[in-house]
């Protein structure tokens, strides 16, 4: 049973998912992909988007087989009560952990680039507080705030890219595939982990009021995310070149290159604004999924009493996941990316596969009975 009676449109769902994927990827992915793919780093998001396509397919497939059911509920219907509850338990334990990691990334970025003297718990706590208020107001409010903030994010990113055009050096694109396609494939692991977050569709689709164009809208969202991620990689490559992987946040370094007639400077403040707006939506989305999934798992009628305790749990996870910013870098390592893909793509994929087997077996048994 759904724990929120609010409803959103397909477009609002797309606006919620875009920052849920791109908000953290915008700063981290260029350095990681350069480390593995070199000058072919721009290909890695394109290859990684295949995982996003698979996540969308799994989400829409489960929605068609079990309409009106979230991933928590459909897991029980597919695997049975106890196995399905165990699968749901994995999700409701993973989501606060992931949300804690997201809020910690936000805190590290703001502390290093904007508020170095402000205590970390204040930076993260204020963001978690406003996100908790947003989530408590319901999915309709989350969807509307996503529409407003994503529009601002796209406008500011577009302005930064336009101002950087004169500083770009397309010659950095070469040599092309100097060591074959494998470096680009290895570099695609990190973007693939971010694209696997498209599985949030399976949690949020029951709240969409009309689902006639869902597949088309979600594919459009995936295409937009892929283009933005690829453009970010291209800009960093053309501007910073081989030094891209030496910076923790290459996009911030790129923004600092912008100087027009000694008048228009310090454009990196726009990147900070983009990060804050995007992270507000991303944390809100994952916190909402965490509290509603937990409420569904326990059979509660209302998710709102869980918002405060789970927000506090996410804050605990944000300090637990890493003791320092250097420790935080290990959380975007290849093993961490595989861990994310395993929970967000492989586990739902297995659930979807079992559902298909059950459906096929039921069809065979019905055919034998009719004969």
XYZ file of C-alpha atoms in Angstrom:
371
model
C 0.000 0.000 0.000
C 1.346 3.418 -0.963
C 2.080 5.645 2.009
C 1.624 8.964 0.166
C -1.581 9.941 -1.632
C 0.131 12.658 -3.671
C 0.625 12.303 -7.404
C 3.142 13.688 -9.907
C 3.281 13.892 -13.689
C 5.671 12.018 -15.962
C 7.536 15.270 -16.619
C 7.980 15.921 -12.900
C 9.349 12.390 -12.496
C 11.905 13.137 -15.219
C 12.850 16.397 -13.472
C 13.343 14.476 -10.214
C 15.515 11.780 -11.776
C 17.827 14.068 -13.757
C 19.485 15.719 -10.704
C 19.266 12.430 -8.804
C 21.830 11.131 -11.301
C 23.757 14.170 -12.500
C 24.109 16.207 -9.269
C 27.071 14.274 -7.880
C 28.326 12.991 -11.237
C 28.911 16.509 -12.558
C 31.955 16.992 -10.319
C 33.320 13.469 -9.813
C 32.941 11.677 -13.147
C 35.445 13.715 -15.276
C 38.414 12.938 -13.033
C 37.518 9.251 -12.681
C 36.930 8.685 -16.389
C 40.174 10.502 -17.322
C 42.097 8.205 -14.963
C 40.937 5.081 -16.819
C 40.002 6.243 -20.320
C 42.483 9.071 -20.936
C 41.594 11.160 -23.972
C 38.672 8.823 -24.706
C 36.933 9.898 -21.481
C 34.095 11.478 -23.459
C 33.048 8.006 -24.668
C 32.672 6.566 -21.164
C 29.313 8.204 -20.278
C 27.879 7.043 -23.603
C 28.919 3.455 -22.868
C 27.760 3.696 -19.252
C 24.314 4.894 -20.323
C 23.544 1.292 -21.340
C 23.161 0.573 -17.613
C 20.654 3.408 -17.369
C 18.733 1.928 -20.280
C 18.652 -1.438 -18.499
C 17.455 0.185 -15.262
C 14.627 1.941 -17.124
C 13.651 -1.318 -18.829
C 13.545 -3.216 -15.522
C 11.518 -0.461 -13.829
C 8.951 -0.199 -16.618
C 8.759 -3.987 -16.961
C 7.958 -4.494 -13.276
C 5.433 -1.634 -13.434
C 3.590 -3.333 -16.296
C 3.551 -6.712 -14.536
C 2.589 -5.259 -11.144
C 0.822 -1.931 -11.810
C 0.562 0.440 -8.871
C 3.227 -1.436 -6.893
C 6.604 -0.076 -5.846
C 9.781 -2.162 -5.993
C 9.369 -3.050 -2.299
C 5.852 -4.395 -2.877
C 6.591 -6.126 -6.184
C 9.574 -7.937 -4.620
C 7.198 -9.608 -2.151
C 4.751 -10.529 -4.931
C 7.549 -12.014 -7.036
C 9.674 -13.840 -4.464
C 7.146 -14.572 -1.734
C 6.718 -13.069 1.727
C 9.996 -13.942 3.486
C 12.421 -13.784 0.500
C 10.649 -10.650 -0.754
C 10.946 -9.000 2.663
C 14.652 -9.864 2.764
C 15.129 -8.218 -0.631
C 13.211 -5.184 0.606
C 15.398 -5.107 3.715
C 18.466 -4.753 1.487
C 16.905 -1.725 -0.191
C 15.830 0.015 3.019
C 19.310 -0.489 4.511
C 21.084 0.624 1.348
C 19.097 3.831 0.807
C 20.089 5.587 4.088
C 23.682 4.525 3.453
C 23.576 5.992 -0.063
C 21.852 9.160 1.164
C 24.509 9.546 3.850
C 27.230 9.243 1.222
C 25.503 11.871 -0.947
C 25.182 14.343 1.921
C 28.828 13.737 2.878
C 29.951 14.501 -0.678
C 27.956 17.726 -0.476
C 29.553 18.638 2.835
C 33.098 17.985 1.622
C 32.586 20.056 -1.509
C 31.055 23.043 0.285
C 33.648 22.908 3.079
C 36.560 22.810 0.620
C 35.272 25.444 -1.812
C 32.945 27.830 0.014
C 32.795 27.478 3.810
C 36.159 26.150 5.054
C 35.655 27.401 8.625
C 32.120 26.108 9.051
C 31.787 22.802 10.949
C 30.893 19.884 8.719
C 27.837 18.892 10.744
C 26.381 22.398 10.255
C 26.827 22.252 6.463
C 25.343 18.777 6.179
C 22.744 19.279 8.897
C 21.201 22.366 7.312
C 20.876 20.601 3.956
C 19.364 17.521 5.580
C 16.924 19.704 7.522
C 15.503 21.498 4.471
C 15.356 18.212 2.545
C 13.487 16.563 5.419
C 10.956 19.415 5.391
C 10.621 19.038 1.621
C 10.056 15.279 1.913
C 7.546 15.666 4.739
C 5.425 17.944 2.520
C 4.944 15.070 0.066
C 5.970 13.934 -3.385
C 4.007 16.702 -5.113
C 6.167 19.341 -3.424
C 9.338 17.366 -4.181
C 8.311 17.189 -7.839
C 7.558 20.909 -8.105
C 10.776 21.986 -6.408
C 12.645 19.677 -8.799
C 11.052 21.444 -11.770
C 12.149 24.857 -10.515
C 15.678 23.925 -9.460
C 16.516 21.752 -12.471
C 15.550 24.626 -14.768
C 17.968 26.891 -12.870
C 20.690 24.219 -12.945
C 20.437 23.777 -16.713
C 20.502 27.547 -17.310
C 23.583 28.078 -15.138
C 25.436 25.086 -16.600
C 24.679 26.336 -20.098
C 26.059 29.778 -19.225
C 29.285 28.288 -17.867
C 29.787 26.138 -20.975
C 29.161 29.080 -23.313
C 31.669 31.274 -21.462
C 34.298 28.521 -21.692
C 34.092 28.056 -25.478
C 36.962 30.438 -26.175
C 39.283 28.538 -23.815
C 38.743 25.075 -25.287
C 41.377 23.157 -27.265
C 39.748 20.452 -29.440
C 43.192 19.009 -30.242
C 43.023 17.303 -26.814
C 40.588 14.849 -28.401
C 43.558 13.083 -30.014
C 44.992 10.486 -30.049
C 41.627 8.769 -30.473
C 41.450 5.212 -29.076
C 45.213 5.025 -28.866
C 44.992 1.842 -26.771
C 41.786 0.481 -28.261
C 38.265 0.602 -26.802
C 39.004 -1.064 -23.449
C 40.161 2.087 -21.574
C 36.857 3.798 -22.442
C 34.967 0.691 -21.295
C 36.878 0.651 -17.984
C 36.172 4.342 -17.552
C 32.469 3.645 -18.123
C 32.181 1.796 -14.796
C 31.869 5.016 -12.779
C 29.195 6.617 -15.013
C 27.419 3.240 -15.065
C 27.118 3.344 -11.258
C 25.446 6.748 -11.517
C 23.199 5.608 -14.378
C 22.073 2.627 -12.273
C 20.305 5.191 -10.076
C 17.617 5.304 -12.772
C 16.154 2.376 -10.842
C 14.479 5.019 -8.639
C 11.787 4.925 -11.343
C 10.666 1.579 -9.895
C 10.105 3.234 -6.498
C 8.409 6.392 -7.794
C 6.365 5.191 -10.795
C 3.284 4.236 -8.708
C 2.945 7.939 -7.812
C 2.715 9.026 -11.466
C -0.897 9.878 -12.295
C -0.833 9.229 -16.064
C 1.623 6.783 -17.571
C 0.876 6.870 -21.294
C 4.220 8.431 -22.311
C 6.383 7.152 -19.448
C 8.800 5.155 -21.600
C 9.306 8.045 -24.031
C 9.803 10.590 -21.232
C 12.268 8.364 -19.342
C 14.293 7.705 -22.487
C 14.369 11.444 -23.121
C 15.626 11.958 -19.560
C 18.329 9.332 -20.105
C 19.397 10.973 -23.372
C 19.579 14.405 -21.698
C 21.624 13.040 -18.786
C 24.016 11.284 -21.171
C 24.494 14.424 -23.260
C 25.130 16.613 -20.194
C 27.613 14.139 -18.720
C 29.393 13.802 -22.064
C 29.571 17.575 -22.566
C 31.032 18.003 -19.077
C 33.719 15.434 -19.883
C 34.463 17.088 -23.231
C 34.789 20.537 -21.651
C 37.159 19.254 -18.954
C 39.199 17.341 -21.550
C 39.473 20.288 -23.963
C 40.319 22.708 -21.162
C 42.463 20.801 -18.657
C 43.659 17.867 -20.755
C 45.794 15.222 -19.076
C 45.626 17.056 -15.739
C 41.896 16.364 -15.359
C 42.392 13.350 -13.100
C 44.721 15.270 -10.769
C 41.837 17.404 -9.481
C 39.094 16.211 -7.131
C 36.545 18.578 -8.726
C 37.722 19.312 -12.311
C 34.571 21.292 -13.177
C 35.408 23.822 -10.461
C 38.882 24.260 -11.945
C 37.322 24.718 -15.399
C 34.975 27.438 -14.113
C 37.932 29.369 -12.663
C 39.345 29.767 -16.177
C 36.519 32.163 -17.051
C 37.681 35.785 -17.115
C 36.145 38.318 -19.473
C 37.851 41.759 -19.628
C 38.781 41.484 -15.933
C 35.111 42.153 -15.261
C 33.335 38.802 -15.295
C 35.230 36.575 -12.867
C 34.695 34.031 -10.081
C 32.123 32.118 -12.115
C 32.865 29.090 -9.946
C 30.176 30.475 -7.631
C 27.685 29.349 -10.296
C 29.046 25.805 -10.023
C 28.542 25.956 -6.265
C 24.964 27.132 -6.836
C 24.398 24.322 -9.353
C 25.736 21.828 -6.814
C 23.503 23.137 -4.004
C 20.327 23.136 -6.136
C 21.090 19.719 -7.598
C 21.982 18.183 -4.248
C 18.814 19.551 -2.664
C 16.723 17.650 -5.209
C 18.911 14.520 -5.100
C 18.911 14.229 -1.308
C 15.160 14.905 -1.233
C 14.500 12.146 -3.792
C 16.602 9.507 -2.063
C 15.351 10.465 1.397
C 11.778 10.238 0.120
C 12.432 6.775 -1.331
C 14.089 5.716 1.924
C 11.205 6.765 4.185
C 8.387 5.542 1.918
C 10.123 2.198 1.290
C 10.664 1.696 5.018
C 7.018 2.530 5.710
C 5.884 0.065 3.030
C 8.184 -2.634 4.397
C 6.738 -2.263 7.914
C 3.175 -1.949 6.623
C 2.644 1.593 7.899
C -0.115 3.794 6.486
C 1.881 7.052 6.735
C 5.568 7.645 6.084
C 5.832 11.057 7.775
C 6.674 9.812 11.313
C 9.783 8.167 9.795
C 11.189 11.313 8.169
C 12.960 12.672 11.263
C 14.541 9.400 12.523
C 15.700 8.350 9.057
C 17.105 11.822 8.383
C 19.099 11.481 11.612
C 20.220 7.989 10.507
C 21.414 9.424 7.189
C 23.436 12.011 9.108
C 25.038 9.223 11.146
C 25.890 7.364 7.938
C 27.399 10.557 6.475
C 30.010 10.576 9.255
C 30.412 6.810 9.313
C 31.116 6.279 5.592
C 34.440 8.144 5.723
C 36.634 9.679 8.394
C 38.068 12.310 6.047
C 37.860 13.645 2.497
C 40.688 11.295 1.494
C 38.663 8.366 2.826
C 35.675 9.606 0.887
C 37.523 9.057 -2.403
C 37.507 5.310 -1.742
C 33.719 5.395 -1.904
C 33.809 6.099 -5.635
C 36.360 3.326 -6.268
C 35.658 0.482 -8.731
C 34.586 -1.859 -5.913
C 32.166 0.777 -4.576
C 30.746 1.285 -8.080
C 30.226 -2.467 -8.463
C 28.517 -2.529 -5.053
C 26.124 0.203 -6.188
C 25.372 -1.521 -9.487
C 24.789 -4.842 -7.686
C 22.124 -3.358 -5.391
C 20.499 -0.917 -7.804
C 20.601 -2.969 -11.018
C 21.471 -6.642 -10.507
C 19.074 -7.246 -7.601
C 16.064 -5.625 -9.342
C 17.125 -7.425 -12.539
C 17.006 -10.791 -10.769
C 13.579 -9.886 -9.381
C 12.368 -9.010 -12.875
C 13.838 -12.246 -14.265
C 12.044 -14.336 -11.636
C 8.805 -12.498 -12.427
C 9.189 -13.404 -16.098
C 9.881 -17.072 -15.227
C 6.786 -17.202 -13.006
C 4.692 -15.604 -15.738
C 5.966 -18.088 -18.329
C 5.414 -21.045 -16.024
C 1.872 -19.882 -15.266
C 1.197 -19.626 -19.014
C 2.507 -23.172 -19.597
C 0.399 -24.595 -16.786
C -2.705 -22.813 -18.057
C -2.104 -24.135 -21.571
C -1.710 -27.692 -20.271
C -4.927 -27.335 -18.256
C -6.837 -26.057 -21.305
C -5.551 -28.964 -23.403
